CSV table of C-alpha atoms in Angstrom, one decimal:
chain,number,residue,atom,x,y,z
A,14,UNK,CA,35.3,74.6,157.4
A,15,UNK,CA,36.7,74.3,154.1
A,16,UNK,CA,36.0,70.5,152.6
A,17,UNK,CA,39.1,69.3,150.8
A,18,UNK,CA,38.8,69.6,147.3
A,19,UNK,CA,41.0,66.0,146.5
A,20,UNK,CA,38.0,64.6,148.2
A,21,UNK,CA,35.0,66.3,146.5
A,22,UNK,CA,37.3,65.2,143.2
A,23,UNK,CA,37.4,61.7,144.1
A,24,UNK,CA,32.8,62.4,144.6
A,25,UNK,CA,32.8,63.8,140.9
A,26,UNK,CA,35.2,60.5,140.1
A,27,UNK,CA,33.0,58.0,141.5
A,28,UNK,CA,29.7,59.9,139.9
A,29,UNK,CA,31.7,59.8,136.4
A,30,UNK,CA,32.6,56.2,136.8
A,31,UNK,CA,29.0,55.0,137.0
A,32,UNK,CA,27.8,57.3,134.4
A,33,UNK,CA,30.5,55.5,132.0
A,34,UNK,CA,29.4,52.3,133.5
A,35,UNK,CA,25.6,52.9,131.9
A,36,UNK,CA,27.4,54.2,128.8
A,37,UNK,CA,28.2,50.6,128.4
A,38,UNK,CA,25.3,48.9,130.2
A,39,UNK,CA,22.4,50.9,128.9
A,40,UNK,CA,23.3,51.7,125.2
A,41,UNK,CA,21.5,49.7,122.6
A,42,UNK,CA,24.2,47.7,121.2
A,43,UNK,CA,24.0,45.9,118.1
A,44,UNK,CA,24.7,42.1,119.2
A,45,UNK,CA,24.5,39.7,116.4
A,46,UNK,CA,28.0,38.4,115.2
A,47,UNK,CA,29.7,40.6,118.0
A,48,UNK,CA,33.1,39.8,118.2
A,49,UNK,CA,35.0,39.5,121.6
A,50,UNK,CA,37.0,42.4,120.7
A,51,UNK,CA,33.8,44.4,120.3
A,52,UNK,CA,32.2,43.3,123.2
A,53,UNK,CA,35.2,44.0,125.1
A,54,UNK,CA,35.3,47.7,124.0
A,55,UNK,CA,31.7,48.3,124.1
A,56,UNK,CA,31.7,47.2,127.6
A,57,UNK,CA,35.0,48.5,128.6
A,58,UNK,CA,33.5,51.4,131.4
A,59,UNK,CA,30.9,48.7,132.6
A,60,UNK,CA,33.3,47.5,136.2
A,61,UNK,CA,34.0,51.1,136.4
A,62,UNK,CA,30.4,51.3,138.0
A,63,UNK,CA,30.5,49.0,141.0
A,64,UNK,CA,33.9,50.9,141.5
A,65,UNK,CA,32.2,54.5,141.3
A,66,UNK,CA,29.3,53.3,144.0
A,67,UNK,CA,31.9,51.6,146.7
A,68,UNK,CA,34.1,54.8,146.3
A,69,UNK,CA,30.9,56.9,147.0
A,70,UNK,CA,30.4,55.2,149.9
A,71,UNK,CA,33.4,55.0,150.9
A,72,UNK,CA,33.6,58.5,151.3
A,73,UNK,CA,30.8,59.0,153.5
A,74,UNK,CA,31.7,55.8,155.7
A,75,UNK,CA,35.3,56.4,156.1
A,76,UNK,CA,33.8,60.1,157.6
A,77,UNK,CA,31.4,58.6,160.0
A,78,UNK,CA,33.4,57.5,162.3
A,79,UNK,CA,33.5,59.8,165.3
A,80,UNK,CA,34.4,58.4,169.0
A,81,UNK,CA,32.5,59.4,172.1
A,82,UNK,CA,29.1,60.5,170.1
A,83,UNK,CA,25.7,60.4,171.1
A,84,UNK,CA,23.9,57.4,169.1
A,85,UNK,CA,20.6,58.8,169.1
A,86,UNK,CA,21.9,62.3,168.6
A,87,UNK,CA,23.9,61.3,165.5
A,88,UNK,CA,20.7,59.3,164.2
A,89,UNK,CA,18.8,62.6,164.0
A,90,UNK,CA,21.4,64.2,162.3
A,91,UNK,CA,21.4,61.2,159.5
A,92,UNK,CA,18.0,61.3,159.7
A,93,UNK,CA,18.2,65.1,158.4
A,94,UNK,CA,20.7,63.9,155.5
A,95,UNK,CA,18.5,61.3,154.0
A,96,UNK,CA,15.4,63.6,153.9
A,97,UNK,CA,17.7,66.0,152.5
A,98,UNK,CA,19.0,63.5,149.8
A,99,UNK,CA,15.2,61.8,149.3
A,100,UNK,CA,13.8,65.5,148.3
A,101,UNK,CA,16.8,65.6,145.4
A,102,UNK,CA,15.4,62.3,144.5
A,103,UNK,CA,11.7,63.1,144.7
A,104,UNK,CA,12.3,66.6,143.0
A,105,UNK,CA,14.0,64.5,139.7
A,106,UNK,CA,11.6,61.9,140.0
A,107,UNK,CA,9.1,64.1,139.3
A,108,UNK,CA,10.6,65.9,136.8
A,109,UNK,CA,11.2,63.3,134.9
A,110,UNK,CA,8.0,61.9,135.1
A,111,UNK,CA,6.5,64.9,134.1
A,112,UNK,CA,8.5,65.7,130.8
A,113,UNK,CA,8.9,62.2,129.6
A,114,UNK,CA,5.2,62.4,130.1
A,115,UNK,CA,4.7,65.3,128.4
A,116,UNK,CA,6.7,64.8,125.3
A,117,UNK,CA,5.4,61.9,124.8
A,118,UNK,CA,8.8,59.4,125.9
A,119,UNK,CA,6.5,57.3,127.7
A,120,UNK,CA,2.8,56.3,128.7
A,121,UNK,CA,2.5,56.1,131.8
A,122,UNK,CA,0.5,53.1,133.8
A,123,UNK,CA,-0.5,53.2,137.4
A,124,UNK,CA,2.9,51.2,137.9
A,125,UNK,CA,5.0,53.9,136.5
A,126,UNK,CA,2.9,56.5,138.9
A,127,UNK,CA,3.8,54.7,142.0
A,128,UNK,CA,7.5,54.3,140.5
A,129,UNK,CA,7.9,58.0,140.6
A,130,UNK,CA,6.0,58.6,144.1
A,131,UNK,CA,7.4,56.0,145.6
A,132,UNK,CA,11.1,55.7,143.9
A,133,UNK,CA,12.8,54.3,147.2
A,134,UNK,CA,10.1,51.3,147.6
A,135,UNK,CA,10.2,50.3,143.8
A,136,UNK,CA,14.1,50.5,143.9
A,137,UNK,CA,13.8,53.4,140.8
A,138,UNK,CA,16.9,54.2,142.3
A,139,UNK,CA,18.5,51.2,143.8
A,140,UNK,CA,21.7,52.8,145.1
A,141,UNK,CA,19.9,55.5,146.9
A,142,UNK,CA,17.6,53.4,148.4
A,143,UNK,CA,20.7,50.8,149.8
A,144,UNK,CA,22.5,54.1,150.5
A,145,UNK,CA,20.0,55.7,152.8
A,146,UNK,CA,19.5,52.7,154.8
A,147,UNK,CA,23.3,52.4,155.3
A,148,UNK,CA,23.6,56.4,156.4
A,149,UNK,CA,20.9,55.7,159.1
A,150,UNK,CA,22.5,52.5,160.3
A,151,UNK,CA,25.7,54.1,160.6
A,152,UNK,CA,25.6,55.2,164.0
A,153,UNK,CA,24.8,52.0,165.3
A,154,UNK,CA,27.5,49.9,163.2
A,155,UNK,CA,30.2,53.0,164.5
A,156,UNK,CA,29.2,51.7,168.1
A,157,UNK,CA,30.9,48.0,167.0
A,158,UNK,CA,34.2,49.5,164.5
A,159,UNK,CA,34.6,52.0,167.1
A,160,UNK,CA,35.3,48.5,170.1
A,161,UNK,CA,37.2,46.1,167.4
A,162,UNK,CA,40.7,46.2,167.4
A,163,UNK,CA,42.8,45.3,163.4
A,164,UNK,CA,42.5,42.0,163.8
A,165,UNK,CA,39.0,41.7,164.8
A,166,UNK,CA,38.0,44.2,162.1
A,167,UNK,CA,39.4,42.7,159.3
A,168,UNK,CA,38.1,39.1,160.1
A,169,UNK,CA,34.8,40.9,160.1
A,170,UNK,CA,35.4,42.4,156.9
A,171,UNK,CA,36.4,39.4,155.4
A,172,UNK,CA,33.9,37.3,156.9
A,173,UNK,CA,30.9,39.6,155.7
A,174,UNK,CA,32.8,40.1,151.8
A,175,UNK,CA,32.7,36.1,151.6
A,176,UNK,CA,29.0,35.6,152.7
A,177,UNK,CA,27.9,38.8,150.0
A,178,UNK,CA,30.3,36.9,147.5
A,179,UNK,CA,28.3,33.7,148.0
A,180,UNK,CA,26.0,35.8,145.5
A,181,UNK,CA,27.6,34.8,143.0
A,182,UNK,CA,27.2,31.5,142.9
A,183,UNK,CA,23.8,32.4,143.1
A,184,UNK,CA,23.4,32.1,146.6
A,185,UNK,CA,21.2,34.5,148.0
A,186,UNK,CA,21.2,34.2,151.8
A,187,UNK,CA,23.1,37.4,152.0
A,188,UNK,CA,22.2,39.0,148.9
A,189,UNK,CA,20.9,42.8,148.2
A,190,UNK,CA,23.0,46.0,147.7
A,191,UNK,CA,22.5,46.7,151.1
A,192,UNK,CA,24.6,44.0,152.6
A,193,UNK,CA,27.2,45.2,150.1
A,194,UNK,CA,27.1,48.2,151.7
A,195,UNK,CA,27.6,47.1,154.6
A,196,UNK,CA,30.9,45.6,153.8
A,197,UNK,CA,32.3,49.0,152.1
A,198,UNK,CA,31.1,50.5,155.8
A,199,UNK,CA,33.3,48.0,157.4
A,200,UNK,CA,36.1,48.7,155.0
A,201,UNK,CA,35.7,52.5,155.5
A,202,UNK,CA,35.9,52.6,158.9
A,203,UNK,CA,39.4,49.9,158.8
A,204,UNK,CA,40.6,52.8,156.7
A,205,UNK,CA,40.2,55.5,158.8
A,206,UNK,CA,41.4,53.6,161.7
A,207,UNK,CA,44.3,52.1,160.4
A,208,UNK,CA,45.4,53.7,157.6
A,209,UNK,CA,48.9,54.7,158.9
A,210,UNK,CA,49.4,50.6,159.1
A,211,UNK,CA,48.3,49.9,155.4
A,212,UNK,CA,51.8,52.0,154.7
A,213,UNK,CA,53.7,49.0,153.5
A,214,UNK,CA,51.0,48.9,150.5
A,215,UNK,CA,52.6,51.1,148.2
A,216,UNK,CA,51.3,53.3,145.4
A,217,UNK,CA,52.3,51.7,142.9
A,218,UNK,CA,51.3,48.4,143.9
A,219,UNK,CA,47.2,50.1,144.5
A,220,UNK,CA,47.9,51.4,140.8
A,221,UNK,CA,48.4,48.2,139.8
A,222,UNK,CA,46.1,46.1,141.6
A,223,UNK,CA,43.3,48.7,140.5
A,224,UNK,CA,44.1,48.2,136.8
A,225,UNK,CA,44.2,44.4,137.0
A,226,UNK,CA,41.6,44.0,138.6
A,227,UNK,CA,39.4,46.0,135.8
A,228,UNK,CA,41.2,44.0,133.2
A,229,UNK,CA,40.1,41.0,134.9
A,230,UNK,CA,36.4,42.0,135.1
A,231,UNK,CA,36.7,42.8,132.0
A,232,UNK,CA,38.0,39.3,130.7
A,233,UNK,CA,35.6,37.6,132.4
A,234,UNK,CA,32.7,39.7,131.1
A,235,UNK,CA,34.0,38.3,127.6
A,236,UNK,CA,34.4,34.9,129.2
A,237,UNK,CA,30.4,34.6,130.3
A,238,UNK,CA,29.2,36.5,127.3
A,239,UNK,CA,30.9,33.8,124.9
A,240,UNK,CA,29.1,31.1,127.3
A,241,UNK,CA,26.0,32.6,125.9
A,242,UNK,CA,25.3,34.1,130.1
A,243,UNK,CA,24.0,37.4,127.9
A,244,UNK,CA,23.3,40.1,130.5
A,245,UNK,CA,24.8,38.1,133.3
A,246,UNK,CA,27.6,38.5,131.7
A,247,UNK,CA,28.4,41.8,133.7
A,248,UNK,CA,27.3,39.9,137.1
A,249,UNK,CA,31.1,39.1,138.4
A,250,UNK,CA,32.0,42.6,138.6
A,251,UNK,CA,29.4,43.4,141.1
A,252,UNK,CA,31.3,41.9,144.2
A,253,UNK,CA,34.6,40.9,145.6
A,254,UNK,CA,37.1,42.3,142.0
A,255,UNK,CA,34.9,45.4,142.6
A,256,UNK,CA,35.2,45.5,146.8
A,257,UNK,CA,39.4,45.4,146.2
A,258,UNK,CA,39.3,47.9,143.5
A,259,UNK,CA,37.3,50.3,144.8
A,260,UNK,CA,39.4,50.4,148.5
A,261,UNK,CA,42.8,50.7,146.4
A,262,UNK,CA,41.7,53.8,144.5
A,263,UNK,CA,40.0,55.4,147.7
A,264,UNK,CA,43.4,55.0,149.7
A,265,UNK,CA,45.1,56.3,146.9
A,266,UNK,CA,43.0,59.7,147.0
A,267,UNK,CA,43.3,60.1,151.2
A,268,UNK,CA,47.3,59.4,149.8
A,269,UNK,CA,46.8,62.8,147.2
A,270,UNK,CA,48.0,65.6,148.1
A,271,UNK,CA,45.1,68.1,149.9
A,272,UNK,CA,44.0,71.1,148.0
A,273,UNK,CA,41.4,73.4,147.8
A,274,UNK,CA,39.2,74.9,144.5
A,275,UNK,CA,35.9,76.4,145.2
A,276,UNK,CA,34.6,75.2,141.4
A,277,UNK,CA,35.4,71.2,142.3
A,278,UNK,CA,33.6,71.5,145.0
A,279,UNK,CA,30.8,73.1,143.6
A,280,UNK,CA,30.5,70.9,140.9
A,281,UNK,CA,30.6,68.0,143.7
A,282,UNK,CA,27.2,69.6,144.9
A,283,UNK,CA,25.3,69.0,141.7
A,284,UNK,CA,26.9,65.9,140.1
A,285,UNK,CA,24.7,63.1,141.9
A,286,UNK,CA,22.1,64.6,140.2
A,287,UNK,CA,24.0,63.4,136.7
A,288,UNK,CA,23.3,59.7,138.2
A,289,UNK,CA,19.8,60.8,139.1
A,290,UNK,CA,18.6,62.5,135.7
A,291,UNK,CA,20.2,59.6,133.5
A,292,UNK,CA,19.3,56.4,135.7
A,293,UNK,CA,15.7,56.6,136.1
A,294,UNK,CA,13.6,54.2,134.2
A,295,UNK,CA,12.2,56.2,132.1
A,296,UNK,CA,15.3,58.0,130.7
A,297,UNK,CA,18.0,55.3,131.2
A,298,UNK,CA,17.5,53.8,127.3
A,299,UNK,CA,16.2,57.3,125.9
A,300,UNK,CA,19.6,59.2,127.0
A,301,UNK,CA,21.9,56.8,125.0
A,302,UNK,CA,19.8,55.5,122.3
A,303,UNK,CA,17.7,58.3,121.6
A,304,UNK,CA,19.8,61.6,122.1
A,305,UNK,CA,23.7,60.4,122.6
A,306,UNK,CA,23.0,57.8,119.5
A,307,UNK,CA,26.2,55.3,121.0
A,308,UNK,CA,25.5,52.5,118.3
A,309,UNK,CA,26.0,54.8,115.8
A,310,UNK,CA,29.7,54.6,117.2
A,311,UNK,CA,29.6,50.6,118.0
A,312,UNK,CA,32.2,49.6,115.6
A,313,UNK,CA,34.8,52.7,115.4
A,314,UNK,CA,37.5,53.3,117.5
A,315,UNK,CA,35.8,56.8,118.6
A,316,UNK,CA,33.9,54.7,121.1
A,317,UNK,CA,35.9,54.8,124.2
A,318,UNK,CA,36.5,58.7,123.2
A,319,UNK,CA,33.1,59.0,122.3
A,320,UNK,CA,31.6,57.7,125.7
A,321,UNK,CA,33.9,60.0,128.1
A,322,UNK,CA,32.6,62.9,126.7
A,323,UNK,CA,29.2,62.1,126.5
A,324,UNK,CA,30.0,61.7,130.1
A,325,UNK,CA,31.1,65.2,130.5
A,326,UNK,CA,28.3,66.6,128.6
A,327,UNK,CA,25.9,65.1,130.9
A,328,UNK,CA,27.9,66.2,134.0
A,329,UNK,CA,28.0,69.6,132.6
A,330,UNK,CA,24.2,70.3,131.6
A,331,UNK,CA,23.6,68.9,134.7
A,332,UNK,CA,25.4,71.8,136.5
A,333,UNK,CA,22.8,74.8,136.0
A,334,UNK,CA,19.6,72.3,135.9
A,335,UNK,CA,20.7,71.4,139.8
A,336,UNK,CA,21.5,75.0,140.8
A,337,UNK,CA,18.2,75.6,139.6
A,338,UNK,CA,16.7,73.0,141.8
A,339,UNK,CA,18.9,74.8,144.9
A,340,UNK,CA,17.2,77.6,144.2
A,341,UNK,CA,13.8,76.6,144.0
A,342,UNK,CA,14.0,74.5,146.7
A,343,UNK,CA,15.3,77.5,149.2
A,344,UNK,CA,13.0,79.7,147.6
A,345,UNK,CA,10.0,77.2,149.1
A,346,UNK,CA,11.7,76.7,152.8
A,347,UNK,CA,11.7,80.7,152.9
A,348,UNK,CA,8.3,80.7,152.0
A,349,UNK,CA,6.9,78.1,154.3
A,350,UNK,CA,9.3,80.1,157.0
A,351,UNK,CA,7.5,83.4,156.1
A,352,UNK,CA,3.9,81.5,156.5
A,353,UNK,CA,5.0,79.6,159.8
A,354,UNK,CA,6.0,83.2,160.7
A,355,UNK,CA,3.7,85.2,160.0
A,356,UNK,CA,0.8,82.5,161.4
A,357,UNK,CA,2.8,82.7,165.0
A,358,UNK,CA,2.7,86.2,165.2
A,359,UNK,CA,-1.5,86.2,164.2
């Protein structure tokens, strides 16, 4: 079956979003006597991110939902696509280590060893790690959208989105990534289920809401920042701004037209490891300060410009260095199938 390629677009969207976002989070920006204006431009992609991870999980929730299944049938199977996804991570992980290692980026302690063995446990990777635990709770959670009727799934929704809000505030009874996953599951699955009654919400007005709401973020990043909150600043556009903006782009994109182009979705098959290579600890600072060189750009208007297509450079080198890990990866399951083989016939 042929996977629509308006989806797999809106995949190398939300990937690209979050990229931008560490454009602006993780550059080495040159603080002193920043004006609003600046601030404002150097941290313009930073809401993009939140928006980029809901999307991404979006995707995969409003999928899930499947009437009449097997629980512990469809656990195994998302047990299978969580080891699949955890050797992508382990294979970068070590990677990474190894050449940042090697060239001398970084030296490494004991700490950083157990970072890269165990990158799920030390939350290297936060959004993986929340993201596999939400793919194998999945088919429990579809057991409880699958029963609720609209009313009783939106009062859920909005239930859970206040008590992860409460974060905010600093109030950390429900805090985590994972419980704000758990409300962009909920959301997903509304979605899929009702999707046809959201029709009174028009495009323009998801356009609309999508773009204020990033304006907003963005204000009150400037807001907190001239409050002297520093890297706080960026906290308010983890949550509810983000939860909103995030669902009115993804119903725009089931809204797109359907189409199909064998090189989007390609590309959708190696872009997560964009996120990987660039968000690890020990790359994170070295990819913007050290070979991209943003504050050289801090105070032209290139910036903006400047930051999408370092963007689409990463995107693009990441291309061949994941088909390369394809390969080698089902060049070492043929092998141990040849040895498993072989050893059953001896």
């Amino acid at each position: 079956m042929k996977r629509k390629s308006n989806i797999e677009l809106s995949r190398i969207m939300a990937i690209a979003f979050i990229l931008l976002s560490h454009f602006s989070l993780w550059s080495h920006w040159q603080t002193d006597q920043q004006s609003s204006l600046n601030y404002l431009v150097t941290m313009l992609y930073q809401p993009l991110g939140k928006f980029g991870v809901y999307i991404f999980v979006l995707i995969t929730c409003y999928f899930s939902l499947k009437e009449n299944q097997d629980v512990m049938s469809y656990e195994r199977k998302q047990l299978k696509h969580s080891f699949i996804t955890m050797q992508e991570v382990w294979f970068y992980s070590f990677l990474i280590f190894g050449i940042t290692w090697l060239f001398n980026i970084i030296q490494p302690s004991l700490g950083d060893v157990v970072k890269t063995l165990l990158p799920f446990i030390s939350r290297e990777y936060w959004f993986v790690t929340a993201y596999i635990m939400l793919v194998l709770l999945i088919p429990f959670f579809n057991v409880l959208s699958i029963k609720l009727n609209f009313t009783e799934h939106l009062s859920l929704i909005l239930i859970l989105m206040f008590f992860d809000t409460l974060s905010l505030v600093r109030n950390y009874t429900m805090n985590g990534y994972l419980a704000s996953f758990v409300v962009v599951y909920f959301i997903g699955t509304f979605i899929r289920k009702y999707l046809k009654r959201l029709a009174f919400i028009k495009n323009w007005m998801l356009v609309t809401s999508f773009g204020l709401l990033w304006i907003i973020e963005l204000i009150s990043m400037v807001l907190l920042d001239r409050l002297n909150y520093g890297s706080d600043s960026v906290h308010f556009t983890d949550k509810l701004f983000a939860f909103l903006g995030a669902t009115a782009l993804f119903i725009l994109i089931l809204r797109s037209k359907t189409f199909y182009n064998k090189w989007i979705n390609r590309l959708a098959k190696t872009v997560f490891a964009g996120y990987l290579l660039t968000d690890n600890p020990f790359t994170r600072h070295f990819v913007w300060d050290n070979i991209f060189q943003t504050f050289k750009f801090q105070y032209t208007p290139w910036l903006p410009i400047y930051g999408l297509g370092c963007v689409a450079l990463i995107i693009l080198v990441t291309i061949p260095i994941d088909a390369f890990r394809i390969w080698f990866i089902q060049k070492l399951n043929a092998y141990f199938q040849e040895k498993k083989m072989f050893q059953n016939k001896n």
